[in-house]
Coordinates of N, CA and C and ligand atoms in Angstrom, one line a residue:
M1 N 22.6 21.4 5.0 CA 21.9 20.2 4.8 C 20.4 20.5 4.8
T2 N 19.7 20.0 3.8 CA 18.2 20.3 3.7 C 17.5 19.6 4.9
R3 N 16.6 20.4 5.5 CA 15.9 19.9 6.7 C 14.4 19.6 6.3
L4 N 14.1 18.3 6.6 CA 12.8 17.8 6.2 C 11.8 17.8 7.4
G5 N 10.6 18.3 7.1 CA 9.5 18.1 8.1 C 8.5 17.1 7.5
I6 N 8.4 16.0 8.3 CA 7.5 14.9 7.8 C 6.2 14.9 8.5
L7 N 5.1 14.8 7.7 CA 3.8 14.8 8.2 C 3.1 13.4 7.9
I8 N 2.7 12.7 9.0 CA 2.1 11.4 8.8 C 0.7 11.3 9.5
S9 N 0.0 10.3 9.2 CA -1.3 10.0 9.9 C -1.4 8.6 10.3
G10 N -0.5 7.7 9.9 CA -0.6 6.3 10.1 C 0.7 5.5 10.2
R11 N 0.7 4.5 9.3 CA 1.8 3.5 9.3 C 3.2 4.2 9.1
G12 N 3.3 5.1 8.2 CA 4.5 5.9 8.0 C 5.6 5.1 7.3
S13 N 5.3 4.1 6.5 CA 6.3 3.4 5.8 C 7.1 4.2 4.8
N14 N 6.5 5.2 4.2 CA 7.3 6.1 3.3 C 8.2 7.0 4.1
F15 N 7.8 7.4 5.3 CA 8.7 8.2 6.2 C 9.9 7.3 6.5
Q16 N 9.6 6.0 6.8 CA 10.7 5.1 7.2 C 11.7 5.0 6.0
A17 N 11.1 4.9 4.8 CA 12.0 4.7 3.7 C 12.9 5.9 3.5
I18 N 12.3 7.1 3.7 CA 13.1 8.4 3.6 C 14.2 8.3 4.7
H19 N 13.8 8.0 5.9 CA 14.8 7.9 7.0 C 15.9 6.9 6.7
Q20 N 15.6 5.8 6.1 CA 16.6 4.8 5.8 C 17.5 5.2 4.7
A21 N 17.0 5.9 3.7 CA 17.8 6.5 2.7 C 18.8 7.5 3.2
I22 N 18.4 8.3 4.2 CA 19.3 9.2 4.9 C 20.4 8.4 5.6
E23 N 19.9 7.4 6.4 CA 20.9 6.6 7.2 C 21.9 5.9 6.3
R24 N 21.5 5.5 5.1 CA 22.4 4.8 4.2 C 23.3 5.8 3.5
G25 N 23.0 7.0 3.6 CA 23.8 8.1 2.9 C 23.4 8.3 1.5
T26 N 22.3 7.7 1.0 CA 21.9 8.0 -0.4 C 21.0 9.2 -0.5
L27 N 20.6 9.8 0.6 CA 19.9 11.0 0.5 C 20.5 12.0 1.5
Q28 N 21.0 13.1 1.0 CA 21.7 14.1 1.9 C 20.7 15.1 2.4
A29 N 20.1 14.7 3.5 CA 19.1 15.5 4.1 C 19.0 15.1 5.6
Q30 N 18.2 15.8 6.3 CA 18.1 15.6 7.7 C 16.6 15.7 8.1
I31 N 16.1 14.8 8.9 CA 14.7 14.9 9.4 C 14.6 15.8 10.6
A32 N 14.1 17.0 10.4 CA 14.0 18.0 11.5 C 12.9 17.7 12.4
C33 N 11.8 17.2 11.9 CA 10.7 16.8 12.8 C 9.7 15.9 12.1
V34 N 9.0 15.1 12.9 CA 8.0 14.2 12.4 C 6.7 14.6 13.2
I35 N 5.6 14.9 12.4 CA 4.4 15.3 13.1 C 3.3 14.4 12.6
S36 N 2.5 13.9 13.6 CA 1.3 13.1 13.2 C 0.1 13.8 13.8
N37 N -0.9 13.8 12.9 CA -2.2 14.4 13.4 C -3.1 13.4 14.1
V38 N -2.6 12.1 14.1 CA -3.3 11.0 14.7 C -2.4 10.5 15.8
P39 N -2.7 10.6 17.1 CA -1.8 10.2 18.2 C -1.4 8.8 18.2
E40 N -2.3 7.9 17.7 CA -2.0 6.5 17.7 C -1.4 6.0 16.4
A41 N -0.9 6.9 15.6 CA -0.3 6.5 14.3 C 0.9 5.6 14.6
S42 N 1.0 4.4 13.9 CA 2.1 3.5 14.3 C 3.5 4.1 13.8
G43 N 3.5 5.0 12.9 CA 4.7 5.5 12.4 C 5.4 6.3 13.5
L44 N 4.7 6.8 14.5 CA 5.3 7.5 15.6 C 6.3 6.7 16.4
A45 N 6.0 5.4 16.5 CA 6.9 4.5 17.3 C 8.2 4.5 16.7
Y46 N 8.3 4.4 15.4 CA 9.5 4.3 14.6 C 10.3 5.6 14.9
A47 N 9.6 6.8 14.8 CA 10.2 8.1 15.0 C 10.8 8.2 16.4
H48 N 10.1 7.7 17.4 CA 10.6 7.7 18.8 C 11.8 6.9 18.9
T49 N 11.7 5.6 18.4 CA 12.8 4.7 18.5 C 14.1 5.2 17.9
H50 N 14.0 6.0 16.8 CA 15.2 6.5 16.2 C 15.5 8.0 16.6
G51 N 14.9 8.3 17.7 CA 15.3 9.6 18.4 C 15.0 10.8 17.5
L52 N 14.0 10.8 16.7 CA 13.7 12.0 15.9 C 12.7 12.9 16.7
P53 N 12.8 14.2 16.5 CA 11.9 15.1 17.2 C 10.5 14.8 16.7
T54 N 9.6 14.5 17.6 CA 8.3 13.9 17.2 C 7.2 14.7 17.9
Y55 N 6.1 15.0 17.1 CA 5.0 15.7 17.7 C 3.7 14.9 17.4
D56 N 2.9 14.6 18.4 CA 1.6 14.0 18.1 C 0.6 15.1 18.5
L57 N -0.1 15.6 17.4 CA -1.1 16.7 17.6 C -2.4 16.1 17.1
D58 N -3.3 15.9 18.0 CA -4.6 15.3 17.6 C -5.4 16.4 16.9
S59 N -5.7 16.1 15.7 CA -6.5 17.1 14.9 C -8.0 16.9 15.0
K60 N -8.4 15.9 15.8 CA -9.8 15.6 15.9 C -10.5 16.8 16.5
G61 N -11.5 17.3 15.9 CA -12.3 18.4 16.4 C -11.7 19.8 16.4
V62 N -10.5 19.8 15.8 CA -9.8 21.1 15.7 C -10.0 21.8 14.4
K63 N -10.3 23.0 14.3 CA -10.6 23.7 13.1 C -9.3 23.7 12.2
R64 N -9.5 23.4 10.9 CA -8.4 23.2 10.0 C -7.4 24.4 10.1
A65 N -7.9 25.6 10.0 CA -7.0 26.8 10.0 C -6.2 26.8 11.3
D66 N -6.9 26.6 12.5 CA -6.1 26.6 13.7 C -5.1 25.5 13.8
F67 N -5.5 24.3 13.4 CA -4.5 23.2 13.4 C -3.3 23.5 12.5
D68 N -3.6 24.1 11.3 CA -2.5 24.3 10.4 C -1.6 25.5 10.9
T69 N -2.1 26.4 11.6 CA -1.3 27.5 12.2 C -0.3 26.9 13.2
K70 N -0.8 25.9 14.0 CA 0.1 25.2 14.9 C 1.2 24.5 14.1
L71 N 0.8 23.8 13.1 CA 1.8 23.1 12.2 C 2.9 24.0 11.7
I72 N 2.4 25.1 11.2 CA 3.4 26.1 10.6 C 4.4 26.5 11.7
E73 N 3.8 26.8 12.9 CA 4.7 27.2 14.0 C 5.8 26.2 14.3
I74 N 5.4 24.9 14.4 CA 6.4 23.9 14.7 C 7.4 23.7 13.5
L75 N 6.9 23.7 12.3 CA 7.8 23.5 11.2 C 8.8 24.7 11.0
R76 N 8.3 25.9 11.3 CA 9.2 27.1 11.2 C 10.2 27.0 12.4
K77 N 9.8 26.7 13.6 CA 10.7 26.6 14.7 C 11.8 25.5 14.4
A78 N 11.4 24.5 13.7 CA 12.4 23.4 13.4 C 13.2 23.8 12.1
N79 N 13.0 25.0 11.6 CA 13.8 25.4 10.4 C 13.6 24.5 9.2
V80 N 12.4 24.0 9.0 CA 12.2 23.1 7.9 C 12.3 23.7 6.5
D81 N 13.0 23.1 5.6 CA 13.1 23.6 4.3 C 12.1 23.0 3.4
L82 N 11.8 21.7 3.6 CA 10.9 21.0 2.7 C 9.9 20.2 3.6
V83 N 8.6 20.3 3.3 CA 7.6 19.5 4.0 C 7.2 18.3 3.2
C84 N 7.4 17.1 3.7 CA 7.0 15.9 3.0 C 5.8 15.2 3.6
L85 N 4.7 15.2 2.9 CA 3.5 14.5 3.3 C 3.7 13.0 3.0
A86 N 3.6 12.2 4.0 CA 3.8 10.8 3.9 C 2.6 10.0 4.5
G87 N 1.6 9.9 3.7 CA 0.3 9.3 4.3 C -0.3 10.3 5.2
Y88 N -0.2 11.6 5.0 CA -0.9 12.6 5.8 C -2.3 12.7 5.3
M89 N -3.3 12.3 6.1 CA -4.7 12.1 5.6 C -5.6 13.3 6.0
R90 N -5.0 14.5 5.9 CA -5.8 15.7 6.2 C -5.5 16.7 5.1
L91 N -6.6 17.4 4.6 CA -6.3 18.4 3.6 C -5.7 19.6 4.3
L92 N -4.8 20.3 3.6 CA -4.1 21.4 4.1 C -4.8 22.7 3.8
S93 N -4.8 23.7 4.7 CA -5.5 24.9 4.4 C -4.7 25.8 3.5
P94 N -5.4 26.7 2.7 CA -4.6 27.6 1.8 C -3.5 28.3 2.5
H95 N -3.7 28.7 3.7 CA -2.6 29.5 4.4 C -1.4 28.7 4.7
F96 N -1.6 27.4 4.9 CA -0.4 26.5 5.1 C 0.3 26.4 3.7
I97 N -0.4 26.2 2.7 CA 0.2 26.0 1.3 C 0.9 27.3 0.9
E98 N 0.3 28.4 1.3 CA 1.0 29.7 1.0 C 2.3 29.8 1.8
A99 N 2.3 29.4 3.1 CA 3.4 29.5 3.9 C 4.6 28.7 3.4
F100 N 4.3 27.6 2.7 CA 5.4 26.7 2.2 C 5.3 26.5 0.7
R101 N 4.8 27.5 0.0 CA 4.5 27.3 -1.4 C 5.8 26.8 -2.2
G102 N 5.6 25.7 -2.9 CA 6.7 25.2 -3.7 C 7.6 24.3 -2.9
R103 N 7.3 24.1 -1.6 CA 8.2 23.4 -0.7 C 7.4 22.3 0.0
I104 N 6.3 21.9 -0.6 CA 5.5 20.8 0.0 C 5.4 19.7 -1.0
L105 N 5.8 18.5 -0.6 CA 5.8 17.3 -1.5 C 4.8 16.3 -0.9
N106 N 4.2 15.5 -1.9 CA 3.3 14.4 -1.5 C 3.5 13.2 -2.3
I107 N 3.2 12.1 -1.8 CA 3.3 10.8 -2.6 C 1.9 10.3 -2.7
H108 N 1.5 9.8 -3.9 CA 0.2 9.4 -4.2 C 0.2 8.0 -5.0
P109 N -0.6 7.0 -4.6 CA -0.5 5.7 -5.3 C -1.2 5.6 -6.6
S110 N -0.9 6.5 -7.6 CA -1.4 6.3 -8.9 C -0.5 7.2 -9.8
L111 N -0.7 7.0 -11.1 CA 0.1 7.9 -12.1 C -0.8 9.1 -12.3
L112 N -0.6 10.1 -11.4 CA -1.4 11.3 -11.6 C -1.2 11.9 -13.0
P113 N -2.1 12.6 -13.6 CA -3.4 13.0 -13.0 C -4.5 11.9 -13.0
A114 N -4.2 10.6 -13.3 CA -5.2 9.6 -13.2 C -5.4 9.3 -11.7
F115 N -6.6 9.0 -11.4 CA -7.1 8.5 -10.0 C -6.6 9.3 -8.8
P116 N -6.9 10.6 -8.8 CA -6.6 11.4 -7.6 C -7.6 11.0 -6.5
G117 N -7.3 11.5 -5.3 CA -8.2 11.2 -4.2 C -8.0 9.9 -3.5
Q118 N -9.1 9.5 -2.8 CA -8.9 8.3 -2.0 C -9.0 7.0 -2.8
N119 N -8.4 5.9 -2.3 CA -8.4 4.6 -2.9 C -8.1 4.6 -4.3
A120 N -6.9 5.2 -4.6 CA -6.4 5.2 -6.0 C -6.2 3.9 -6.6
Q121 N -5.8 2.9 -5.8 CA -5.5 1.5 -6.3 C -6.9 0.9 -6.7
G122 N -7.9 1.1 -5.9 CA -9.2 0.5 -6.2 C -9.8 1.2 -7.5
Q123 N -9.5 2.5 -7.6 CA -10.0 3.2 -8.8 C -9.3 2.7 -10.0
A124 N -8.0 2.3 -9.9 CA -7.3 1.8 -11.1 C -7.8 0.4 -11.4
L125 N -8.1 -0.4 -10.4 CA -8.7 -1.7 -10.7 C -10.1 -1.6 -11.4
A126 N -10.9 -0.7 -10.9 CA -12.3 -0.5 -11.4 C -12.2 0.0 -12.8
A127 N -11.2 0.8 -13.1 CA -11.1 1.4 -14.5 C -10.5 0.3 -15.5
G128 N -9.9 -0.7 -15.0 CA -9.4 -1.8 -15.8 C -8.1 -1.4 -16.5
V129 N -7.3 -0.5 -16.0 CA -6.1 -0.1 -16.6 C -5.1 -1.2 -16.5
Q130 N -4.1 -1.3 -17.4 CA -3.1 -2.3 -17.4 C -1.8 -1.8 -16.6
V131 N -1.7 -0.5 -16.5 CA -0.6 0.0 -15.8 C -1.0 1.1 -14.9
T132 N -0.5 1.1 -13.7 CA -0.8 2.2 -12.7 C 0.6 2.5 -12.1
G133 N 0.6 3.0 -10.9 CA 1.9 3.3 -10.3 C 1.8 4.3 -9.1
C134 N 2.9 5.2 -9.0 CA 2.9 6.2 -8.0 C 3.5 7.4 -8.4
T135 N 3.2 8.5 -7.8 CA 3.7 9.8 -8.2 C 4.1 10.6 -6.9
V136 N 5.2 11.3 -7.1 CA 5.6 12.3 -6.1 C 5.4 13.7 -6.8
H137 N 4.6 14.6 -6.1 CA 4.3 15.8 -6.7 C 4.3 17.0 -5.7
Y138 N 4.4 18.2 -6.2 CA 4.3 19.4 -5.4 C 2.8 19.5 -5.0
V139 N 2.6 20.0 -3.8 CA 1.2 20.2 -3.3 C 0.8 21.6 -3.6
D140 N -0.4 21.8 -4.2 CA -1.0 23.1 -4.4 C -2.4 23.0 -3.8
E141 N -3.3 24.0 -4.1 CA -4.6 24.0 -3.4 C -5.5 22.9 -3.9
G142 N -5.3 22.3 -5.0 CA -6.2 21.3 -5.6 C -6.0 19.9 -4.9
L143 N -6.8 19.0 -5.4 CA -6.7 17.6 -4.8 C -5.7 16.8 -5.7
D144 N -4.5 16.5 -5.1 CA -3.5 15.8 -5.8 C -3.2 16.3 -7.2
S145 N -3.2 17.7 -7.3 CA -3.1 18.3 -8.6 C -1.8 19.1 -8.9
G146 N -0.9 19.2 -8.0 CA 0.3 20.0 -8.2 C 1.2 19.3 -9.2
P147 N 2.3 20.1 -9.7 CA 3.2 19.6 -10.7 C 3.9 18.3 -10.2
V148 N 4.0 17.4 -11.2 CA 4.6 16.1 -11.0 C 6.1 16.2 -10.9
I149 N 6.7 15.6 -9.9 CA 8.2 15.5 -9.8 C 8.8 14.2 -10.3
A150 N 8.2 13.1 -9.9 CA 8.7 11.8 -10.4 C 7.5 10.8 -10.3
Q151 N 7.6 9.8 -11.2 CA 6.6 8.7 -11.2 C 7.3 7.4 -11.4
A152 N 6.6 6.3 -11.0 CA 7.1 5.0 -11.2 C 5.9 4.2 -11.7
Q153 N 6.1 3.3 -12.7 CA 5.0 2.5 -13.2 C 4.9 1.2 -12.5
V154 N 3.7 0.7 -12.4 CA 3.5 -0.7 -11.8 C 2.4 -1.4 -12.7
P155 N 2.7 -2.6 -13.2 CA 1.7 -3.2 -14.1 C 0.6 -3.8 -13.2
V156 N -0.6 -3.8 -13.7 CA -1.7 -4.4 -13.0 C -1.8 -5.8 -13.5
L157 N -1.8 -6.8 -12.6 CA -1.9 -8.2 -13.0 C -3.3 -8.7 -13.0
V158 N -3.5 -9.7 -13.8 CA -4.9 -10.2 -14.0 C -5.6 -10.6 -12.6
N159 N -4.8 -11.2 -11.7 CA -5.5 -11.6 -10.4 C -5.3 -10.6 -9.3
D160 N -4.9 -9.4 -9.7 CA -4.7 -8.4 -8.6 C -5.9 -8.1 -7.8
T161 N -5.8 -7.9 -6.5 CA -6.8 -7.4 -5.6 C -6.2 -6.0 -5.2
E162 N -7.1 -5.2 -4.5 CA -6.6 -3.9 -4.0 C -5.4 -4.1 -3.2
Q163 N -5.4 -5.3 -2.4 CA -4.3 -5.5 -1.5 C -3.0 -5.8 -2.2
T164 N -3.0 -6.7 -3.1 CA -1.8 -7.1 -3.8 C -1.2 -6.0 -4.7
L165 N -2.2 -5.2 -5.3 CA -1.7 -4.1 -6.1 C -1.1 -3.0 -5.2
S166 N -1.8 -2.7 -4.1 CA -1.3 -1.7 -3.2 C 0.1 -2.1 -2.7
A167 N 0.3 -3.3 -2.4 CA 1.6 -3.8 -1.9 C 2.7 -3.6 -2.9
R168 N 2.4 -3.9 -4.2 CA 3.5 -3.7 -5.2 C 3.7 -2.2 -5.5
I169 N 2.6 -1.4 -5.4 CA 2.8 0.0 -5.6 C 3.7 0.6 -4.4
L170 N 3.4 0.1 -3.2 CA 4.1 0.7 -2.0 C 5.6 0.4 -2.1
E171 N 5.9 -0.8 -2.6 CA 7.3 -1.1 -2.8 C 8.0 0.0 -3.7
Q172 N 7.3 0.3 -4.8 CA 7.9 1.4 -5.7 C 7.9 2.7 -5.0
E173 N 6.9 3.0 -4.1 CA 6.8 4.3 -3.4 C 8.1 4.5 -2.6
H174 N 8.5 3.4 -2.0 CA 9.7 3.5 -1.0 C 11.0 3.8 -1.8
N175 N 11.1 3.5 -3.0 CA 12.2 4.0 -3.8 C 12.0 5.4 -4.4
L176 N 10.8 5.6 -4.8 CA 10.5 6.8 -5.5 C 10.6 8.1 -4.6
Y177 N 10.1 8.0 -3.4 CA 10.0 9.2 -2.6 C 11.4 9.7 -2.2
P178 N 12.4 8.9 -1.7 CA 13.7 9.4 -1.5 C 14.4 9.9 -2.8
A179 N 14.1 9.3 -3.9 CA 14.7 9.7 -5.2 C 14.2 11.1 -5.6
A180 N 12.9 11.3 -5.4 CA 12.2 12.5 -5.8 C 12.8 13.7 -4.9
I181 N 12.9 13.4 -3.6 CA 13.5 14.4 -2.7 C 14.9 14.8 -3.1
R182 N 15.7 13.7 -3.4 CA 17.0 14.0 -3.9 C 17.0 14.9 -5.1
Q183 N 16.1 14.6 -6.0 CA 16.0 15.4 -7.3 C 15.6 16.9 -6.9
V184 N 14.8 17.1 -6.0 CA 14.3 18.4 -5.6 C 15.4 19.2 -4.9
I185 N 16.2 18.5 -4.1 CA 17.2 19.3 -3.3 C 18.6 19.4 -4.0
T186 N 18.8 18.6 -5.1 CA 20.1 18.7 -5.7 C 20.1 19.8 -6.7
P187 N 21.0 20.8 -6.5 CA 21.0 21.9 -7.5 C 21.5 21.4 -8.8
V188 N 21.0 21.9 -9.9 CA 21.4 21.5 -11.2 C 22.8 22.1 -11.4
S189 N 23.8 21.2 -11.7 CA 25.2 21.7 -11.9 C 25.3 22.5 -13.1
R190 N 26.1 23.6 -13.0 CA 26.2 24.6 -14.1 C 26.9 23.9 -15.3
S191 N 27.9 23.0 -14.9 CA 28.6 22.4 -16.0 C 27.8 21.4 -16.9
T192 N 26.7 21.0 -16.3 CA 25.8 20.1 -17.1 C 24.8 20.8 -18.0
K193 N 24.7 22.1 -17.7 CA 23.7 22.9 -18.5 C 24.3 23.2 -19.9
T194 N 23.5 23.1 -20.9 CA 24.0 23.4 -22.2 C 23.3 24.7 -22.7
N195 N 24.1 25.5 -23.4 CA 23.6 26.7 -23.9 C 23.2 26.5 -25.4
V196 N 22.0 26.6 -25.7 CA 21.6 26.6 -27.1 C 21.2 28.0 -27.6
E197 N 22.0 28.6 -28.4 CA 21.6 30.0 -28.8 C 21.4 30.0 -30.3
Ligands
LIG1 C1 0.8 5.5 0.6 O1 0.2 4.6 -0.3 C2 0.8 6.9 -0.1 O2 0.9 6.8 -1.4 C3 -0.5 7.5 0.3 O3 -0.8 7.0 1.6 C4 -0.1 5.8 1.8 C5 0.8 6.0 3.0 O4 1.4 4.8 3.4 N1 -0.5 8.9 0.2 P1 2.5 4.9 4.6 O5 1.9 5.6 5.8 O6 3.7 5.8 4.1 O7 2.9 3.5 4.9

């Protein structure tokens, strides 16, 4: 069973959606640990309530490299196969990315490569696009720049505010993240491969 290490900084609604998909049996994985770099993150309460191994590590004032070394230690001890960033609001150091290369996923509220970085929903409104959405992608050293795994589109409505648009995108995020994890951990069946020679 694939073991997930979840990193959060706040509300953790995507983490909850992943956990609920596992509970429903639509995602064959196991949450090995939930780590928050913000001790007061509300997502931690959900993790505690559901008996998940939880770590609150305050990153305030801690050097990124030192903090990430601690993260790597916890994730390795928990035998994590896949690291899922779910609203984790801290950049990862190159040595963290190297340690889990190709095994770190993130969700971002835009159709990447459009609108990377903060406030992607506000960026979409300011740009006047008619369609935006969300993306699950592999994490590399760049800002929201790794290979795309899955995307969902969300139309921008005439009266949308950042709040209304963010809420509709979030709804899609909650379906997309478990589906993208499923896609990553499901081996491609040999019988479905076609040989074209
Ligand atoms: C989501 O919009 C996600 O796309 C972005 O941060 C937000 C986290 O929300 N990376 P939540 O903590 O999962 O509720």
